[in-house]
Tab-separated table of C-alpha atoms in Angstrom:
chain	number	residue	atom	x	y	z
E	1	UNK	CA	32.289	-36.217	82.081
E	2	UNK	CA	35.016	-36.399	79.432
E	3	UNK	CA	34.706	-40.179	79.396
E	4	UNK	CA	30.944	-39.945	78.958
E	5	UNK	CA	31.386	-37.405	76.158
E	6	UNK	CA	33.843	-39.636	74.350
E	7	UNK	CA	31.500	-42.607	74.685
E	8	UNK	CA	28.661	-40.587	73.266
E	9	UNK	CA	30.811	-39.433	70.375
E	10	UNK	CA	31.943	-42.962	69.656
E	11	UNK	CA	28.316	-44.223	69.864
E	12	UNK	CA	27.214	-41.449	67.521
E	13	UNK	CA	29.938	-42.290	65.019
E	14	UNK	CA	29.106	-45.983	65.236
E	15	UNK	CA	25.395	-45.291	64.700
E	16	UNK	CA	26.233	-43.010	61.789
E	17	UNK	CA	28.464	-45.657	60.222
E	18	UNK	CA	25.824	-48.299	60.790
E	19	UNK	CA	23.139	-46.263	59.059
E	20	UNK	CA	25.433	-45.539	56.098
E	21	UNK	CA	26.439	-49.249	55.947
E	22	UNK	CA	22.790	-50.398	55.994
E	23	UNK	CA	21.831	-47.909	53.301
E	24	UNK	CA	24.875	-48.934	51.170
E	25	UNK	CA	23.917	-52.621	51.414
E	26	UNK	CA	20.299	-51.784	50.603
E	27	UNK	CA	21.350	-49.778	47.542
E	28	UNK	CA	23.975	-52.295	46.348
E	29	UNK	CA	21.813	-55.431	46.790
E	30	UNK	CA	19.927	-55.167	43.416
E	31	UNK	CA	23.260	-54.931	41.554
E	32	UNK	CA	24.602	-57.932	43.518
E	33	UNK	CA	21.461	-59.908	42.764
E	34	UNK	CA	21.660	-59.066	38.998
E	35	UNK	CA	25.375	-59.896	38.883
E	36	UNK	CA	25.152	-63.201	40.700
E	37	UNK	CA	22.073	-64.283	38.647
E	38	UNK	CA	23.869	-63.406	35.420
E	39	UNK	CA	26.309	-66.300	35.906
E	40	UNK	CA	23.941	-68.837	37.551
E	41	UNK	CA	22.877	-72.015	35.845
E	42	UNK	CA	19.205	-72.544	35.239
E	43	UNK	CA	19.120	-75.601	37.607
E	44	UNK	CA	20.769	-73.543	40.326
E	45	UNK	CA	18.106	-70.840	39.959
E	46	UNK	CA	15.077	-73.106	39.916
E	47	UNK	CA	15.981	-75.614	42.658
E	48	UNK	CA	14.191	-74.399	45.805
E	49	UNK	CA	16.629	-76.024	48.218
E	50	UNK	CA	19.544	-73.964	46.957
E	51	UNK	CA	20.807	-70.870	48.637
E	52	UNK	CA	19.824	-68.016	46.302
E	53	UNK	CA	22.652	-65.746	47.458
E	54	UNK	CA	25.583	-67.932	46.493
E	55	UNK	CA	26.629	-70.211	43.613
E	56	UNK	CA	25.486	-73.739	44.485
E	57	UNK	CA	26.732	-74.940	41.077
E	58	UNK	CA	29.702	-73.649	39.110
E	59	UNK	CA	29.093	-70.285	37.341
E	60	UNK	CA	28.369	-70.278	33.608
E	61	UNK	CA	28.677	-67.849	30.706
E	62	UNK	CA	25.660	-69.356	28.926
E	63	UNK	CA	23.352	-66.550	29.924
E	64	UNK	CA	25.669	-63.958	28.337
E	65	UNK	CA	25.957	-66.092	25.222
E	66	UNK	CA	22.156	-66.212	24.912
E	67	UNK	CA	21.933	-62.443	25.471
E	68	UNK	CA	24.492	-61.448	22.846
E	69	UNK	CA	24.208	-64.247	20.289
E	70	UNK	CA	20.514	-65.136	20.347
E	71	UNK	CA	19.238	-61.557	20.608
E	72	UNK	CA	20.239	-58.163	19.147
E	73	UNK	CA	21.211	-56.822	22.572
E	74	UNK	CA	24.288	-54.996	21.251
E	75	UNK	CA	22.164	-53.186	18.652
E	76	UNK	CA	19.599	-52.321	21.324
E	77	UNK	CA	22.308	-50.714	23.457
E	78	UNK	CA	23.460	-48.609	20.474
E	79	UNK	CA	19.854	-47.594	19.714
E	80	UNK	CA	19.241	-46.593	23.330
E	81	UNK	CA	22.485	-44.560	23.446
E	82	UNK	CA	21.700	-42.816	20.195
E	83	UNK	CA	18.160	-41.852	21.169
E	84	UNK	CA	19.416	-40.829	24.626
E	85	UNK	CA	22.132	-38.478	23.315
E	86	UNK	CA	19.791	-36.862	20.756
E	87	UNK	CA	16.998	-36.383	23.271
E	88	UNK	CA	19.396	-34.833	25.832
E	89	UNK	CA	20.700	-32.453	23.146
E	90	UNK	CA	17.173	-31.406	22.097
E	91	UNK	CA	16.141	-31.011	25.749
E	92	UNK	CA	19.091	-28.754	26.543
E	93	UNK	CA	18.577	-26.609	23.446
E	94	UNK	CA	14.911	-26.050	24.305
E	95	UNK	CA	14.874	-26.112	28.115
E	96	UNK	CA	17.889	-23.925	28.972
E	97	UNK	CA	16.784	-20.739	27.102
E	98	UNK	CA	13.140	-21.370	27.946
E	99	UNK	CA	13.861	-21.742	31.631
E	100	UNK	CA	16.002	-18.598	31.624
E	101	UNK	CA	13.388	-16.589	29.752
E	102	UNK	CA	10.575	-17.589	32.118
E	103	UNK	CA	12.784	-16.912	35.194
E	104	UNK	CA	14.071	-13.500	34.058
E	105	UNK	CA	12.182	-11.963	31.166
E	106	UNK	CA	8.459	-12.682	31.592
E	107	UNK	CA	7.535	-10.761	34.713
E	108	UNK	CA	4.860	-11.963	37.079
E	109	UNK	CA	3.191	-14.437	34.740
E	110	UNK	CA	6.367	-16.410	34.076
E	111	UNK	CA	5.985	-18.523	37.187
E	112	UNK	CA	2.368	-19.409	36.285
E	113	UNK	CA	3.451	-20.352	32.779
E	114	UNK	CA	6.267	-22.464	34.266
E	115	UNK	CA	3.812	-24.322	36.498
E	116	UNK	CA	1.524	-24.898	33.506
E	117	UNK	CA	4.444	-26.337	31.517
E	118	UNK	CA	5.363	-28.594	34.461
E	119	UNK	CA	1.765	-29.877	34.691
E	120	UNK	CA	2.034	-31.223	31.127
E	121	UNK	CA	4.852	-33.507	32.418
E	122	UNK	CA	2.373	-35.068	34.853
E	123	UNK	CA	0.073	-36.303	32.072
E	124	UNK	CA	0.437	-40.124	31.980
E	125	UNK	CA	1.971	-41.528	28.770
E	126	UNK	CA	-0.840	-44.057	28.647
E	127	UNK	CA	-3.240	-41.183	27.808
E	128	UNK	CA	-1.038	-39.764	25.075
E	129	UNK	CA	0.420	-42.703	23.169
E	130	UNK	CA	-2.692	-43.107	20.977
E	131	UNK	CA	-2.764	-39.496	19.629
E	132	UNK	CA	1.037	-39.562	19.508
E	133	UNK	CA	0.988	-42.731	17.413
E	134	UNK	CA	-1.375	-41.088	14.932
E	135	UNK	CA	0.939	-38.109	14.720
E	136	UNK	CA	3.961	-40.338	14.155
E	137	UNK	CA	2.108	-42.266	11.473
E	138	UNK	CA	1.133	-39.120	9.652
E	139	UNK	CA	4.753	-37.983	9.675
E	140	UNK	CA	5.900	-41.304	8.244
E	141	UNK	CA	8.142	-42.060	11.239
E	142	UNK	CA	6.474	-45.287	12.325
E	143	UNK	CA	8.965	-48.067	13.160
E	144	UNK	CA	11.860	-45.602	13.300
E	145	UNK	CA	14.059	-44.407	16.141
E	146	UNK	CA	13.326	-40.840	14.967
E	147	UNK	CA	9.821	-41.279	16.366
E	148	UNK	CA	11.250	-41.675	19.830
E	149	UNK	CA	13.639	-38.749	19.327
E	150	UNK	CA	10.576	-36.660	18.392
E	151	UNK	CA	8.281	-37.788	21.213
E	152	UNK	CA	10.572	-38.151	24.219
E	153	UNK	CA	11.251	-34.380	24.482
E	154	UNK	CA	7.562	-33.906	25.065
E	155	UNK	CA	8.046	-35.134	28.634
E	156	UNK	CA	11.714	-34.315	29.263
E	157	UNK	CA	11.505	-30.645	28.198
E	158	UNK	CA	8.596	-29.552	30.477
E	159	UNK	CA	10.170	-30.935	33.652
E	160	UNK	CA	13.582	-29.576	32.669
E	161	UNK	CA	12.183	-26.081	32.081
E	162	UNK	CA	10.503	-26.112	35.497
E	163	UNK	CA	13.693	-27.390	37.161
E	164	UNK	CA	15.942	-24.807	35.481
E	165	UNK	CA	13.543	-21.949	36.226
E	166	UNK	CA	14.039	-22.468	39.942
E	167	UNK	CA	17.790	-22.728	39.402
E	168	UNK	CA	18.044	-19.514	37.392
E	169	UNK	CA	15.879	-17.651	39.890
E	170	UNK	CA	18.396	-18.531	42.628
E	171	UNK	CA	21.195	-16.748	40.680
E	172	UNK	CA	21.433	-13.075	41.714
E	173	UNK	CA	20.422	-10.797	38.803
E	174	UNK	CA	23.258	-8.473	39.887
E	175	UNK	CA	25.765	-10.792	38.271
E	176	UNK	CA	24.183	-10.430	34.844
E	177	UNK	CA	23.719	-6.721	35.295
E	178	UNK	CA	27.396	-6.331	36.158
E	179	UNK	CA	28.308	-8.325	33.023
E	180	UNK	CA	26.063	-6.116	30.873
E	181	UNK	CA	27.590	-2.961	32.405
E	182	UNK	CA	30.943	-4.328	31.332
E	183	UNK	CA	29.761	-4.413	27.741
E	184	UNK	CA	28.129	-7.863	27.317
E	185	UNK	CA	24.720	-8.244	25.753
E	186	UNK	CA	21.933	-10.120	27.515
E	187	UNK	CA	22.923	-13.242	25.550
E	188	UNK	CA	26.588	-12.713	26.293
E	189	UNK	CA	25.862	-12.347	30.025
E	190	UNK	CA	23.792	-15.495	29.910
E	191	UNK	CA	26.462	-17.554	28.133
E	192	UNK	CA	29.483	-16.237	30.050
E	193	UNK	CA	27.981	-15.772	33.505
E	194	UNK	CA	24.775	-17.715	34.043
E	195	UNK	CA	25.577	-20.961	32.259
E	196	UNK	CA	28.852	-21.640	34.123
E	197	UNK	CA	27.134	-21.077	37.441
E	198	UNK	CA	24.245	-23.396	36.388
E	199	UNK	CA	26.376	-26.422	35.673
E	200	UNK	CA	24.671	-28.358	38.509
E	201	UNK	CA	21.227	-27.718	37.081
E	202	UNK	CA	22.306	-28.581	33.531
E	203	UNK	CA	23.894	-31.833	34.695
E	204	UNK	CA	20.688	-32.651	36.512
E	205	UNK	CA	18.759	-32.175	33.251
E	206	UNK	CA	21.219	-34.391	31.381
E	207	UNK	CA	21.025	-37.209	33.916
E	208	UNK	CA	17.270	-37.002	34.280
E	209	UNK	CA	16.617	-36.941	30.555
E	210	UNK	CA	18.979	-39.811	29.722
E	211	UNK	CA	17.620	-41.970	32.554
E	212	UNK	CA	14.068	-41.332	31.442
E	213	UNK	CA	14.932	-42.451	27.929
E	214	UNK	CA	16.596	-45.654	28.990
E	215	UNK	CA	13.631	-46.760	31.131
E	216	UNK	CA	10.674	-45.609	28.942
E	217	UNK	CA	8.577	-48.513	27.685
E	218	UNK	CA	5.116	-47.448	26.368
E	219	UNK	CA	6.125	-45.250	23.481
E	220	UNK	CA	9.031	-47.471	22.446
E	221	UNK	CA	6.683	-50.469	22.345
E	222	UNK	CA	3.964	-48.576	20.462
E	223	UNK	CA	6.063	-46.921	17.775
E	224	UNK	CA	8.691	-49.629	17.096
E	225	UNK	CA	7.928	-53.081	15.774
E	226	UNK	CA	11.208	-54.138	14.071
E	227	UNK	CA	13.582	-55.947	16.372
E	228	UNK	CA	16.673	-54.182	15.042
E	229	UNK	CA	15.095	-50.801	16.024
E	230	UNK	CA	14.229	-51.766	19.612
E	231	UNK	CA	15.707	-50.007	22.638
E	232	UNK	CA	16.880	-52.051	25.618
E	233	UNK	CA	13.678	-51.423	27.622
E	234	UNK	CA	11.578	-53.188	24.937
E	235	UNK	CA	13.993	-55.663	23.412
E	236	UNK	CA	14.997	-57.412	26.642
E	237	UNK	CA	11.519	-58.326	27.912
E	238	UNK	CA	10.257	-59.036	24.380
E	239	UNK	CA	12.850	-61.626	23.474
E	240	UNK	CA	13.818	-63.033	26.881
E	241	UNK	CA	10.280	-63.694	28.101
E	242	UNK	CA	8.661	-66.274	25.850
E	243	UNK	CA	5.180	-67.195	27.113
E	244	UNK	CA	5.675	-68.563	30.635
E	245	UNK	CA	9.401	-69.150	30.077
E	246	UNK	CA	11.673	-66.538	31.633
E	247	UNK	CA	15.389	-66.520	30.775
E	248	UNK	CA	16.253	-65.136	34.207
E	249	UNK	CA	20.011	-65.218	33.829
E	250	UNK	CA	19.988	-63.389	30.498
E	251	UNK	CA	17.338	-60.950	31.768
E	252	UNK	CA	19.461	-60.037	34.714
E	253	UNK	CA	22.578	-59.753	32.539
E	254	UNK	CA	20.752	-57.337	30.184
E	255	UNK	CA	19.474	-55.228	33.086
E	256	UNK	CA	22.870	-55.170	34.775
E	257	UNK	CA	24.807	-54.098	31.688
E	258	UNK	CA	22.304	-51.328	30.939
E	259	UNK	CA	22.073	-50.045	34.535
E	260	UNK	CA	25.738	-49.883	35.435
E	261	UNK	CA	26.684	-46.908	33.217
E	262	UNK	CA	23.775	-44.880	34.643
E	263	UNK	CA	24.751	-45.841	38.217
E	264	UNK	CA	28.362	-44.739	37.530
E	265	UNK	CA	27.075	-41.461	36.051
E	266	UNK	CA	24.962	-40.811	39.113
E	267	UNK	CA	27.867	-41.559	41.480
E	268	UNK	CA	30.312	-39.275	39.652
E	269	UNK	CA	27.948	-36.331	39.748
E	270	UNK	CA	25.807	-37.115	42.772
E	271	UNK	CA	26.756	-33.868	44.565
E	272	UNK	CA	25.854	-31.689	41.571
E	273	UNK	CA	22.749	-33.763	40.899
E	274	UNK	CA	21.454	-33.175	44.403
E	275	UNK	CA	22.412	-29.520	44.179
E	276	UNK	CA	20.454	-29.236	40.956
E	277	UNK	CA	17.308	-30.609	42.590
E	278	UNK	CA	17.658	-28.656	45.804
E	279	UNK	CA	19.150	-25.516	44.242
E	280	UNK	CA	21.747	-25.764	46.951
E	281	UNK	CA	24.707	-24.696	44.861
E	282	UNK	CA	23.773	-21.050	44.949
E	283	UNK	CA	23.861	-19.058	48.125
């Protein structure tokens, strides 16, 4: 019996390790593919007889040269980072107090209002970009990064409010009441007690909002027409796809450089990110 139990435990550990290994390979493969394609020569990419998973010809830096010298990729990265930081700041300023107010101060109808706000997030951007473009034109923000800073919170804020509502509801009200008994105001109890406990939810909002900004395409393509004002999501396909000619190596290099920081951010805060979505940090 002990031998059978040890065999079962060993088999269970091996199966668990195998599942994790398979999932790891599956998750890492896109990054491997982008990285290896970044340094491949065009002839190596296009020749069908070559093994696509290795270098059949010596690696080259030509794809990176095309990306950084023949396009404004560096400027696009700065534009994306600027818009992302501003949108995240606006989202936090609006979503954190709104989510708390709907969770604590609005009574029975707060949940219905929260659901209504969340439903606005589900409206496809393809239905809104025409009226949004008219609004941006009337404000004189056409062909400006400020147009994106103004529009992107329209879909980051609703989801973030709905997410934070569930998180704040999971925090026992007794904690705030105890803080107010000790002399804090409602705002003081919120800042000193609720916000530190809600770090997981706030980090989830930050990661979600920044990721959404980096991958958004429709609004950025509609509102921006000057190459120096492009974000990565628009500039890379616009300049590296010319008719039926695809600069695959440079495309993969641009995607890899833009995706690695987000992947690192996810991996550093994956536990808190999952806790924010599952409200698992509060017992």
